Short mmCIF file of C-alpha atoms in Angstrom, two decimals:
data_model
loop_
_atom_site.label_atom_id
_atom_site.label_comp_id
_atom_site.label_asym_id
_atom_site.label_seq_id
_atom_site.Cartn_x
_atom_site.Cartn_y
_atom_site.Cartn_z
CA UNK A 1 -18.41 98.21 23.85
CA UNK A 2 -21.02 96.78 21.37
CA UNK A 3 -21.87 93.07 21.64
CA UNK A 4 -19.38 92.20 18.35
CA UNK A 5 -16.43 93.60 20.08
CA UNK A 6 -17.68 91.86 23.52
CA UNK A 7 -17.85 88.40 21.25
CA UNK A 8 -14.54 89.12 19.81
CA UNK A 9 -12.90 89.85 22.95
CA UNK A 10 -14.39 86.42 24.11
CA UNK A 11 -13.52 84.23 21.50
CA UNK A 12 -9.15 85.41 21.81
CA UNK A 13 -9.23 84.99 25.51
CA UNK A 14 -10.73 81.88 25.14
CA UNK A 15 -8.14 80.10 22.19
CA UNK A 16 -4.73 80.53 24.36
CA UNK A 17 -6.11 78.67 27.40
CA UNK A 18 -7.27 75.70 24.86
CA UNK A 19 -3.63 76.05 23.49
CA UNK A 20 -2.28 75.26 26.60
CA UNK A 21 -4.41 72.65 27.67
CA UNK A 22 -3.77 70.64 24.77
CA UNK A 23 -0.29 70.72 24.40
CA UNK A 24 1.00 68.71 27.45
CA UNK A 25 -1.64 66.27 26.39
CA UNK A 26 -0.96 65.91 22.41
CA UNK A 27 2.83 65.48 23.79
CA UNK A 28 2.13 62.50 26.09
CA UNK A 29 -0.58 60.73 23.35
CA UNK A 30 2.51 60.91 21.31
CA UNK A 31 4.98 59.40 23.45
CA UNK A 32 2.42 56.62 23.97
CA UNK A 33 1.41 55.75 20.28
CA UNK A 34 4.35 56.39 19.03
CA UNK A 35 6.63 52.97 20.68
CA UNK A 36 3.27 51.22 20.11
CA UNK A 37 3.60 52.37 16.08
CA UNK A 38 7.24 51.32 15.86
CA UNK A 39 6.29 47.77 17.45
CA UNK A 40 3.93 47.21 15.07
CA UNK A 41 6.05 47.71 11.97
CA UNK A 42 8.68 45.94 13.29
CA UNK A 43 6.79 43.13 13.46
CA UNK A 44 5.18 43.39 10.20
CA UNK A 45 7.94 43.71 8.24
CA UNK A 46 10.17 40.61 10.01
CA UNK A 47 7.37 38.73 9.43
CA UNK A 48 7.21 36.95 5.77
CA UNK A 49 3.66 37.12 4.08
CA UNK A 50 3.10 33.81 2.63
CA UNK A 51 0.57 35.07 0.84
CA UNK A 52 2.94 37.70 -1.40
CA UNK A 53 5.65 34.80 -1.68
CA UNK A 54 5.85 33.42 -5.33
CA UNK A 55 5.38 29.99 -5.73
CA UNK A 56 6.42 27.30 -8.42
CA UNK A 57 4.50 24.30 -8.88
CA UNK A 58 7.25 22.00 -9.72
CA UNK A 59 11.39 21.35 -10.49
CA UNK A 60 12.78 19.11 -12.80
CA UNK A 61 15.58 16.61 -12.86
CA UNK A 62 15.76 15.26 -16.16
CA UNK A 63 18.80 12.66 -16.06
CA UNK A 64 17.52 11.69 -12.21
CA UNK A 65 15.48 9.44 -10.62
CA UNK A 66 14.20 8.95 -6.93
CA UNK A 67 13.14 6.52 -4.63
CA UNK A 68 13.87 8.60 -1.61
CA UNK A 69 11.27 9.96 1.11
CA UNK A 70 10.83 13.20 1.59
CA UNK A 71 11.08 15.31 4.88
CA UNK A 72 9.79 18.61 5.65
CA UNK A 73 12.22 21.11 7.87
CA UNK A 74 13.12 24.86 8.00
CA UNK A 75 16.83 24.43 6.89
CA UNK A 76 17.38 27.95 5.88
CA UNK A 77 15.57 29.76 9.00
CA UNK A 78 12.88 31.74 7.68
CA UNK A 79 9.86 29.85 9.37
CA UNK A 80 8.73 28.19 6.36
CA UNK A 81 8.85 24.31 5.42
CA UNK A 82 11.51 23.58 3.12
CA UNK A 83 12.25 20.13 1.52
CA UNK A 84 15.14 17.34 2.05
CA UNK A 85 15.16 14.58 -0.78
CA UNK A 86 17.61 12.13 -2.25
CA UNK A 87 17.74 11.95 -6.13
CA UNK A 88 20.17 9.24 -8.35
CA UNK A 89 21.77 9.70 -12.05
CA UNK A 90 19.60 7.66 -14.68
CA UNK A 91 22.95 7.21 -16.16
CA UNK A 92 24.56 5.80 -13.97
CA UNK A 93 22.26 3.12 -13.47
CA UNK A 94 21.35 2.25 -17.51
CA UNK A 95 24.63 2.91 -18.62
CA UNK A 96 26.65 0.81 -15.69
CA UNK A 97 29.12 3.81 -15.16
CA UNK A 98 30.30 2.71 -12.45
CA UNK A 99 33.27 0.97 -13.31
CA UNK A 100 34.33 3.32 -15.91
CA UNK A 101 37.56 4.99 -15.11
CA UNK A 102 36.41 8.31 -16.02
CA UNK A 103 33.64 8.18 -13.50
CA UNK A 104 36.19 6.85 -10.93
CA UNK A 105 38.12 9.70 -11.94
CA UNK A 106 35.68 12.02 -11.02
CA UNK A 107 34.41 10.49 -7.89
CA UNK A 108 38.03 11.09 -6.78
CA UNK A 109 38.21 14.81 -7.82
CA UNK A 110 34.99 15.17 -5.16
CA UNK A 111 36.24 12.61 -2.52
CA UNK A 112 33.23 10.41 -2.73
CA UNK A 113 33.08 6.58 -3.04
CA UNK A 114 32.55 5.48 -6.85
CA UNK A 115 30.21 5.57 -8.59
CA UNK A 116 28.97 8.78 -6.55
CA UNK A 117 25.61 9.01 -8.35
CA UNK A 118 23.28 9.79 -5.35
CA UNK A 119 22.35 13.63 -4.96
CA UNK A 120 21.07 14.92 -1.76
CA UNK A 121 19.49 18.13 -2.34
CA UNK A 122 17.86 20.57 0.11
CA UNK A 123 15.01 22.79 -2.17
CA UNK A 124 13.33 26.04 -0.91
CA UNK A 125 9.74 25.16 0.31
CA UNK A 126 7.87 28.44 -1.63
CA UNK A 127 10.04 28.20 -4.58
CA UNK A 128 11.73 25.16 -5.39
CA UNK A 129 15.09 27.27 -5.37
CA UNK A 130 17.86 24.85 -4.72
CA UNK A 131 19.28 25.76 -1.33
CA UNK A 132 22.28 23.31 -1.47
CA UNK A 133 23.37 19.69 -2.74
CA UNK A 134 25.81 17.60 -2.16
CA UNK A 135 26.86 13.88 -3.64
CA UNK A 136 27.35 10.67 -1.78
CA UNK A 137 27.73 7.07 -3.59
CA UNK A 138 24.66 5.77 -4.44
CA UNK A 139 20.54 5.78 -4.05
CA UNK A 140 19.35 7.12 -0.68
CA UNK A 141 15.73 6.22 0.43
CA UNK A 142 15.16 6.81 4.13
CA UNK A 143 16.21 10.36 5.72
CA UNK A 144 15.54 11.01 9.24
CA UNK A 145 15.95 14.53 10.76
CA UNK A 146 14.55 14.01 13.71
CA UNK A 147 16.47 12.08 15.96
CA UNK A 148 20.30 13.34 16.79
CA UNK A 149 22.11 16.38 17.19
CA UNK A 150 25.58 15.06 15.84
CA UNK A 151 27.68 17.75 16.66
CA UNK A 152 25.77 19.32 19.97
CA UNK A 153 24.95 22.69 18.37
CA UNK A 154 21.67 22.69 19.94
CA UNK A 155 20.05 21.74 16.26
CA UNK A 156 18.60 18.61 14.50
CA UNK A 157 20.19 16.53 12.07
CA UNK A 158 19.87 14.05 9.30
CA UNK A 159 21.37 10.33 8.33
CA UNK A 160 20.90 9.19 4.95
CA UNK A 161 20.91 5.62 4.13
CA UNK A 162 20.23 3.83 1.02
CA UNK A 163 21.71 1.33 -1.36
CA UNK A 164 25.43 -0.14 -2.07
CA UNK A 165 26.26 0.43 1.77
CA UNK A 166 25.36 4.45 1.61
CA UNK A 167 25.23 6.12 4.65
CA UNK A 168 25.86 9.56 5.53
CA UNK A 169 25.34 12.23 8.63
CA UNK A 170 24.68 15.77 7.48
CA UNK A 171 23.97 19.45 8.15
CA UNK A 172 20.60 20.03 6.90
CA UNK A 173 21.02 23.84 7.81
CA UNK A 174 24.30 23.78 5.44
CA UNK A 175 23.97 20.56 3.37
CA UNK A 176 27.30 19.42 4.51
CA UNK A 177 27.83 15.85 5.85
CA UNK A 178 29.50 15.61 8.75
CA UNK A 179 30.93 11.88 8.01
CA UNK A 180 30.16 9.13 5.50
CA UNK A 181 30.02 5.31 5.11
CA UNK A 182 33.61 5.35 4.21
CA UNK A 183 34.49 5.25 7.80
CA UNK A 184 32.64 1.25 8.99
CA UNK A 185 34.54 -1.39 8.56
CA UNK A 186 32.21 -4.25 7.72
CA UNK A 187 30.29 -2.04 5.38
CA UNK A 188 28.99 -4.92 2.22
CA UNK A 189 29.53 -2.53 -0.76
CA UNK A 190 26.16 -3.91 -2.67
CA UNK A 191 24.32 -4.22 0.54
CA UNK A 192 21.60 -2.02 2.04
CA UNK A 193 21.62 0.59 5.10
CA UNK A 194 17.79 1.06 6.23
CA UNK A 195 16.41 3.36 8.83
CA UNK A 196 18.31 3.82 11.62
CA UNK A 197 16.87 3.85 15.37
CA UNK A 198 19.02 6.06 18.41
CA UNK A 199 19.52 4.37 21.53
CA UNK A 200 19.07 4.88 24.54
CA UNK A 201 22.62 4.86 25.38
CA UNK A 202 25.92 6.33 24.03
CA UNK A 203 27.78 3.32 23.78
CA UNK A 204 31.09 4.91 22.90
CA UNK A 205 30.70 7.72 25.42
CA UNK A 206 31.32 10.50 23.48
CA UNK A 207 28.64 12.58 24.77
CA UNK A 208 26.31 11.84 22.41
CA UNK A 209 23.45 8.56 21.84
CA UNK A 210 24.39 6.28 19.14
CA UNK A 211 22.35 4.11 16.71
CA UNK A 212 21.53 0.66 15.20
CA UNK A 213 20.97 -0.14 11.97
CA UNK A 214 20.39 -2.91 10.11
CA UNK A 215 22.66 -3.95 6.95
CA UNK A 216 21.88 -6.26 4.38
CA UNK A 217 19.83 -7.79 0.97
CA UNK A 218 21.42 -8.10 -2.54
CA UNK A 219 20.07 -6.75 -5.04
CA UNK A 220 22.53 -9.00 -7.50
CA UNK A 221 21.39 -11.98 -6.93
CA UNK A 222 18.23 -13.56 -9.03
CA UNK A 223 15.16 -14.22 -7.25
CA UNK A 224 15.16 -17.50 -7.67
CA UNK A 225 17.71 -18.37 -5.88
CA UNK A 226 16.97 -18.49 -2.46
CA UNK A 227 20.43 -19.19 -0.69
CA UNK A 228 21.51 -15.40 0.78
CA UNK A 229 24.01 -14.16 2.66
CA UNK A 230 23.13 -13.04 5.77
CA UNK A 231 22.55 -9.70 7.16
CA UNK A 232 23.35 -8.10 10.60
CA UNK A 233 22.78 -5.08 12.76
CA UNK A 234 25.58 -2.64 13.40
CA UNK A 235 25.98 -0.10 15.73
CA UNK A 236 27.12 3.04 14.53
CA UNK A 237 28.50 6.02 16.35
CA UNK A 238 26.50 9.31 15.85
CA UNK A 239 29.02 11.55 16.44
CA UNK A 240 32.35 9.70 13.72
CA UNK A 241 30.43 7.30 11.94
CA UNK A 242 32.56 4.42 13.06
CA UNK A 243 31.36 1.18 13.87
CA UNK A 244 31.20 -0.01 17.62
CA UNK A 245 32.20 -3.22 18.51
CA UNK A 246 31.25 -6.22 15.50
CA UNK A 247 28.49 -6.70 13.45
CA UNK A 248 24.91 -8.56 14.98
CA UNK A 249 24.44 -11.56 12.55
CA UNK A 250 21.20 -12.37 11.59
CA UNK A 251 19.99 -15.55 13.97
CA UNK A 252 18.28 -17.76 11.14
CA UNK A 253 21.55 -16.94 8.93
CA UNK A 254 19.00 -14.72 6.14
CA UNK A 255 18.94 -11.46 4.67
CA UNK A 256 17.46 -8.60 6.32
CA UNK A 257 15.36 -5.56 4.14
CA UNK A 258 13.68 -4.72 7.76
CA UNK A 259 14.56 -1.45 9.97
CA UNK A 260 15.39 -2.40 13.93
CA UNK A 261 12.45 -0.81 15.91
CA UNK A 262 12.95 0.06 19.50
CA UNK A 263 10.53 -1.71 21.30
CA UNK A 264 9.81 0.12 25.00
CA UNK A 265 13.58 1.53 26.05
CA UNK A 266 15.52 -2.05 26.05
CA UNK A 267 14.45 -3.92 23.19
CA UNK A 268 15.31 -4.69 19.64
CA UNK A 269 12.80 -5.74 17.18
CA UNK A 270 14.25 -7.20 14.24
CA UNK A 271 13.40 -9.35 11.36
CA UNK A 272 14.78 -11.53 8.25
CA UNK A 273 13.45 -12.75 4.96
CA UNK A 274 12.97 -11.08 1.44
CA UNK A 275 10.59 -11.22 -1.50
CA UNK A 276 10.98 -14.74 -2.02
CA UNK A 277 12.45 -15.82 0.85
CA UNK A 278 10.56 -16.72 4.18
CA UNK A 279 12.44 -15.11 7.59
CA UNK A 280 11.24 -14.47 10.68
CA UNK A 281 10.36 -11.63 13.18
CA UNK A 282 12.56 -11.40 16.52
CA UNK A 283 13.33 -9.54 19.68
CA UNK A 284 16.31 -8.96 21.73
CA UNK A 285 17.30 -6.67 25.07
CA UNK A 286 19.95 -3.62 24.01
CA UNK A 287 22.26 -5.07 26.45
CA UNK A 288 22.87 -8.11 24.39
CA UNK A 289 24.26 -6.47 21.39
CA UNK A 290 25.87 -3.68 23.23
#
């Protein structure tokens, strides 16, 4: 045997026992990598790139106007910001359409209070795609998401409150109000709801904390006269709507433009007074208005 034939004979004796040794090891590499593969594309593709997203810079509402805050929440689940915000017909306020039948006509065919002119809209965060909308009376300002869960599913959400007596409890996940203002009884129809506060107590023990708000300030009557009727605080039950018990009359007999703050967990800030009209600033424990 010449030294070629030796190498030969070397080099195919040599290949089946690297075959062998290799297999078992290429097959358990695999079994490892390959879970470890499948968790990282899972991930990557449930995960939304906000850098690929398309973004608009801006949404118009011609005929509307706003005076309404704006609040930042993932209402459609996707783990972005999306935007809550209260918008009123132009129209309705230059053109006084509220006591035209028509509009009455079609506040009825939607079952909302006349003149139905306030818009509550929830607006994709990325793309100022309009998730959902719904109507309610008038001009909301204050929305808080924040504090109640009204129907115990384990999620947040909102009260609107604004002018002409508007207040409303909604989904902010479905943009569908769970009750209205329609429901309390010594609701002012040209007076204000401001923000409201939860307490810490559910006065009508329905499972659920209710809240105070304060009620009052209109917007009819000139400046210069300073003779108002007074406001008050109600207490409102989170879960129907209703009102609890009678209405908190302002002390000093004045308006009130101010939210109730909860001061520590048994008091009730509170104050009176206007833009020209003086008031005053006062305090009182939960269990006197309960």
């Amino acid at each position: 045997m010449n030294e070629e034939e030796e190498n030969f004979i070397q080099d195919t004796s040599v290949r089946p026992s690297r075959e062998k040794t290799c297999a078992p090891c290429c097959v358990i590499f695999s079994l490892l990598i390959t879970p470890i593969i499948c968790i990282i594309v899972i991930y990557l593709t449930s995960k939304k790139d906000v850098s690929t997203l398309k973004y608009n810079d801006s949404l118009w509402f011609p005929s509307a106007g706003s005076e309404s805050c704006i609040r930042l929440m993932d209402i459609n689940g996707d783990g972005l910001d999306d935007i809550i915000v209260a918008l009123t017909e132009v129209t309705v306020i230059t053109t006084n359409l509220q006591n035209d039948a028509n509009r009455s006509a079609f506040c009825q065919t939607i079952n909302v209070e006349s003149p139905c002119s306030g818009i509550v809209y929830g607006i994709r965060g990325y793309d100022f795609s309009i998730l959902w909308s719904f109507r309610v009376k008038a001009s909301i300002f204050e929305i808080v998401c924040d504090i109640i869960d009204v129907n115990n599913d384990g999620y947040r959400d909102c009260i609107g409150s604004g002018r002409q007596g508007t207040l409303v409890a909604f989904d902010p996940r479905l943009g569908k109000p769970f009750w209205d203002n329609s429901t309390i009884k010594t609701r002012h129809s040209l007076w204000n709801f401001y923000n409201p506060v939860i307490l810490p107590v559910d006065v009508d023990q329905d499972n659920i904390n209710d809240f105070l708000i304060s009620h009052g300030g209109n917007p009819t009557i000139p400046s210069e006269i300073h003779e108002r009727d007074a406001g008050c605080l109600l207490i409102i039950s989170s879960r129907t709507g209703n009102q609890i018990g009678e209405p908190f009359w302002m002390p000093d007999k004045k308006e009130t433009y101010m939210s109730p703050v909860l001061y520590g967990n048994s008091t009730i800030l509170f104050g009176t007074g206007g833009e020209t009209v003086s008031g005053g600033l006062y305090s009182i424990s939960i269990d006197n208005i309960i």
